[in-house]
Every structure is written in structure tokens, then in C-alpha cells.
Amino acid sequence: MITAGLLMAVTFAAALLAVTLRNVLHAIFGLAVALLGIAGIFITLGSPFVAAMEVLVYVGGISVAMVFAVMLSTVVARQDEGGRRRVWAGLAALGFFAAMALVITRADFGPDSDPSEQAWAVAEIGGDLLTHYNVVFEALSLVLLIAIVGAVAISRREAAASGSARLEPGAIDPDGTGKSDVESEQRGQDA
Amino acid sequence: MSNLPTAPETLADYVSGNLWLFFAIATAAIMGYLTLNALFLIWLERKISAHIQRRLGPMEVGWHGVLQTVADMLKLLSKQLVTPRAIDKPLYHLAPVVVFAPVIASVAMFPFAEDLVILDIELSLAYVFVFGGIGIIGIFMAGWGSNNKYALLGAMRSVAQNISYEIPLILSALSVVLLVSGLEPVIINDNDQLRPASGISLIDIAIVQDAKGWWFVLVQPVAALIYFIAAVAETNRAPFDIPEAESELVAGFHTEYSGMRFAMFFFAEYTNMIIVSMVATVLFFGGWSGPLLPGPVWFFGKTYLLIGGMMWFRWTFPRLRFDQLMSFCWTVLIPLSIVNLLVTALVLELL
């Protein structure tokens, strides 16, 4: 019980950091800590498998991809959004929270919601995903596919618009005028 | 009932639920082992590289230079820690810890013998990969926090390489997981409760090979080869050491780290080598199983033999270019590992 409370506190604090910090990279690392905390909560709820997947996918995959995207762009310090946008963002977050809370409290999770080992066993989860929840599972993968295609399409259009080849992440920049210089200058000011 | 393979007693069982005692013993044992291991491996690497290049390598300190790395470590301990002024302080200081801590946790889950394992959790194979993923974030923090373009480029290369090669690594491990649950199930006696062997537990994978009497490398040679190549890439070693290619990037993501902070990254690299080799030992070479000699001898013998292979690899092949490295992963390794996984599933289904 104490462990769970501690984990929730850590998760909440890290989530707060993730939305309040100015430096986008710090915010992402805050998010990573929050996700680790959530994985810990899953363990206290008796599901090490979901915890493992949480860390593998969200900390090891999504956060890393986000950091990567930020490093390839040049904007690192967030601009001040201004009061009105903050109000709208806060309202949207509250609305989302209310909707999620409503769905979760109203949902009927059935007899299997008991966090016993059997219900959370890996074989059980795998079987359910490929039989009972097959349609949802496939629909989710379709969403991901669309997101990837969309990202490629947008980046292609931008590359065509700027008319120049972009610097590859690991490419050698022979004359030293590449974006990495610009980036480090900006970060120097930021720090 | 008596001749069924039994699940091992763990350190957690011996200290009977005293968590603090457990953590203290486990951490001390693992840290001690990892320190000795890094000292030995660095010496071994220098000797192997020297002999491959027809040199002698370190010869002065101790028998054939065996104490050279101890002297080096004392030097590193006493060195001044130079901290650049324009760093991103929290990230720079946290990075060595984030890189090193998950590595300790991984070592705790390996079965060194049938009755020698620190922590027995059901999903140990999954957790080894999970902890590997956390280390990647540490590399990012180091590269970004240093505020140095070489460090940043090194970190970006390292992460691109790590997240790409993680896919064939996990897919080739999955073929073994399939094998464990798809073959005629081995029943394990776990505290007098019978259960079928689980494919995502390192201990169970080793038990299954021990019980069947043959190693999985015999039926999964392709997966073993893919795993080995991806593992060398995961540890950022030559010919895949593009993240710290010294001729272009100084020292990559740890350029700005000096003294013991640098040593932490160095330790983590050699510990990662031992972790991927231990996983390979368990997945493909039967873990502790082998005739005559006791389990730990076989386990560590196989592990260090694989590490010797990785060192041989490093000093024989030239470094790849970054685009060659990425296209090799995405156009050769990943399709090959997917095909291997599908064929494994198909054969198991038809058997």
C-alpha cells in the first residue's frame, strides 16, 4: 500500500514536471519517469507483464522516438503560449480527465478484473488479444500504420518545399555548418 | 515426480522475505562481480587485440600485465572530474546512473546453475530487454547534457542503432520462446507445484534444454547468428562502433565525461557485453547444462567464450559506415528474423 502510494506520488510529480518544464527535452524525460512510475503501479497491481510492456514500448520506444524528433528539430525551448491558450489547454485536459474517469468508473470489467495471476498471465493476454479482442487489436495497428504513412507524407512534402536534402542523423557534416552547430548554440543560450 | 526438473531456490528464498537483506546481498554480490568482470574483460580485450595485431599488449604490471586494469582504475579514481560549464546539469549528472543502474538489475535474473540464481521472476527474458531499453535513455541524456556536437551526434547514432537492432534481437529471441512453448512441454516441479515451462523465463529456457539434452542452437542456428550480430550492435562495439567512432566523433556520447564518470560508461559497456552473452548462453547454448563439470563452470565458460568471439569480431572487421549499418539491419536482419520466426511457428504447428 505504501509502495503504491509512493509510486503514485512519483508518477504525479513527474507528470507535473512533464507539462510545466520549459525545456522540451526535460519535459520528455519527466514523461519517461512518469511512465516508469505507471509501470511500477502495474507491478503493485499484480501484472508484471503489462509493466514490462509499458516500459519496453513507452519508455524504451515512444519517449526515445520523441527525444529523437526533438533533437532533429531546432526548437528546444518552448515559447510562452499566452494566457488564453493555457486556459483552453487546461480545459481540454480537465475535459479529457472527466471523460476518462466517467468511462472507467462506469465500465463493467467483468469477473476477470480480479488481479489474480491467472487473469494476467501472458498466455491469457495473448490468447485474448488474438481471439476476443481481435478486431480492436487490428484496428489499433491500422491506426499506427496510418500515423506512419501520414508522418512520411508530411516530411516528404516539407523536404520537397525546402528543396534541400536534410542532414541525416548520423551524417558527417564536412564544412561544419550543419544544423548541429545551430542546435548547440541554441542550447547554450537555453542552459 | 522426483525425476521432474525442479525450479531453483533463489536468494530471495534463502533470506526468507527479508527484503533489505536481499537487496544488500544481491547488490553487493553483483557489483563485486561486475567490477572484477570489467577489470578482467578490459585486460582480456587489450591482450586479444594485441595478439591479433602481433603485439604483446600490457606486460608491465603483474603477470603478463594482468594487474594493468587495476592500476588504470586507481588512476581513474584519483583523476579530477572536469565538468564543462555549458552543460545541461541535471541530464549530464544523471546520465551515468541511468546507463549503469538497469544493468545491475539485469544480471540478477540469470540462472548461473540449476540452484544458483538471485532473482527468479516469471518474465525474466522480457525484463532483460526492458532494462536494456532504459539504458538507451541514459545515452541520450549523456549526449544531450554534454552540450557538445560530437556527443550529440554520437548519442543520436547510438540510439538509432540501438532501437533498430533491438528488433532483430527480440525477434530472434522470440523464436526460442516459441520453441519452448511449442515443443512437447516440459513440466517443472516448482515448490511441489507442477507447471509447464514458460518461454519467457530465462530459468525455464535453460531447464528445458537441460531436460531435453540438446541445445537450441542446433535447431535455431539462424536465430543464433542473428542474435549474435544484433547483440554486437547493441553493445556499440566494432564493427558497429559508429556511436563512438574515434576518428570522426572523438569519443561519441561520453566525450565530455572524465575520471570515474567516464569509467561508469566504460563499465556499462563491458557489463552489457556480459549480459548479451549470458542471454545468448541461456537462449541458444543451454545455460548451465553440460556433462561432468558443475553448472557455473559451464555457464561462465560459454559466456566468456562468446565474449571472446565478440572481441575477435571487433579486432578483425573494419568499422561499417552509418548508412550501411542501418540498411543492413532493416533490409537483411529484420526480414530474415521475421521469416525465421514464421518458419519456426509453421514447423512447430506441422510437427
XYZ file of C-alpha atoms in Angstrom, chain A residues 23 25-26 29 32 36 43 48-49 51-53 55-56 59-60 63-64 67-68 71-72 76 117 122 169-172 176 180-181 183-184 187-188 191, chain B residues 86-88 90-91 122-123 126-127 129-130 133-134 136-137 140-141 143-149 152-153 155-157 159-160 163 166 170 200 248 322:
74
model
C 12.805 22.760 -21.948
C 13.746 17.584 -23.546
C 13.449 17.881 -19.765
C 12.442 12.881 -19.511
C 9.623 8.916 -19.090
C 8.184 4.219 -15.281
C 3.510 -4.285 -10.751
C 4.463 -7.653 -14.271
C 3.756 -8.363 -17.933
C 4.557 -3.310 -16.622
C 7.256 -4.816 -18.825
C 5.381 -3.851 -21.985
C 8.481 0.207 -20.157
C 9.505 -1.567 -23.364
C 9.897 4.339 -22.149
C 12.193 2.440 -24.497
C 9.971 8.508 -25.328
C 13.122 7.701 -27.243
C 13.640 12.757 -27.913
C 14.923 11.831 -31.323
C 16.946 16.549 -31.393
C 16.367 16.651 -35.147
C 14.086 23.223 -27.894
C -2.150 -14.243 -11.504
C 0.919 -13.836 -20.604
C 21.043 11.951 -38.153
C 24.439 10.373 -38.321
C 25.778 12.008 -41.447
C 29.147 13.661 -41.403
C 30.768 22.126 -40.158
C 24.165 20.548 -35.136
C 26.050 23.833 -34.709
C 21.388 23.410 -32.182
C 24.256 23.559 -29.760
C 21.062 25.026 -26.240
C 23.928 27.066 -24.941
C 21.259 26.398 -20.397
C 27.657 24.952 -20.530
C 26.232 21.526 -19.751
C 22.620 20.717 -19.039
C 20.509 17.504 -14.360
C 20.826 15.423 -17.515
C 8.465 -15.295 -14.422
C 9.181 -12.764 -17.159
C 11.267 -9.759 -21.161
C 12.775 -7.785 -18.298
C 15.137 -6.337 -22.799
C 13.176 -3.830 -20.737
C 15.724 -0.082 -23.233
C 16.124 2.160 -20.189
C 19.253 3.934 -24.186
C 17.641 6.933 -22.492
C 20.579 10.267 -24.846
C 20.875 12.198 -21.596
C 24.825 13.130 -25.389
C 22.392 15.967 -24.924
C 23.551 17.046 -21.480
C 27.171 17.406 -22.612
C 26.201 20.226 -24.980
C 28.845 19.164 -27.455
C 28.158 18.397 -31.075
C 25.116 14.771 -29.557
C 25.893 13.111 -32.896
C 24.162 9.795 -28.957
C 21.868 10.081 -31.966
C 23.771 7.415 -33.853
C 20.129 5.454 -30.248
C 19.216 4.998 -33.911
C 16.381 0.905 -31.436
C 16.635 -4.263 -30.829
C 13.984 -9.584 -29.784
C 9.804 -16.006 -21.269
C 35.119 11.243 -36.561
C 26.389 4.533 -40.703
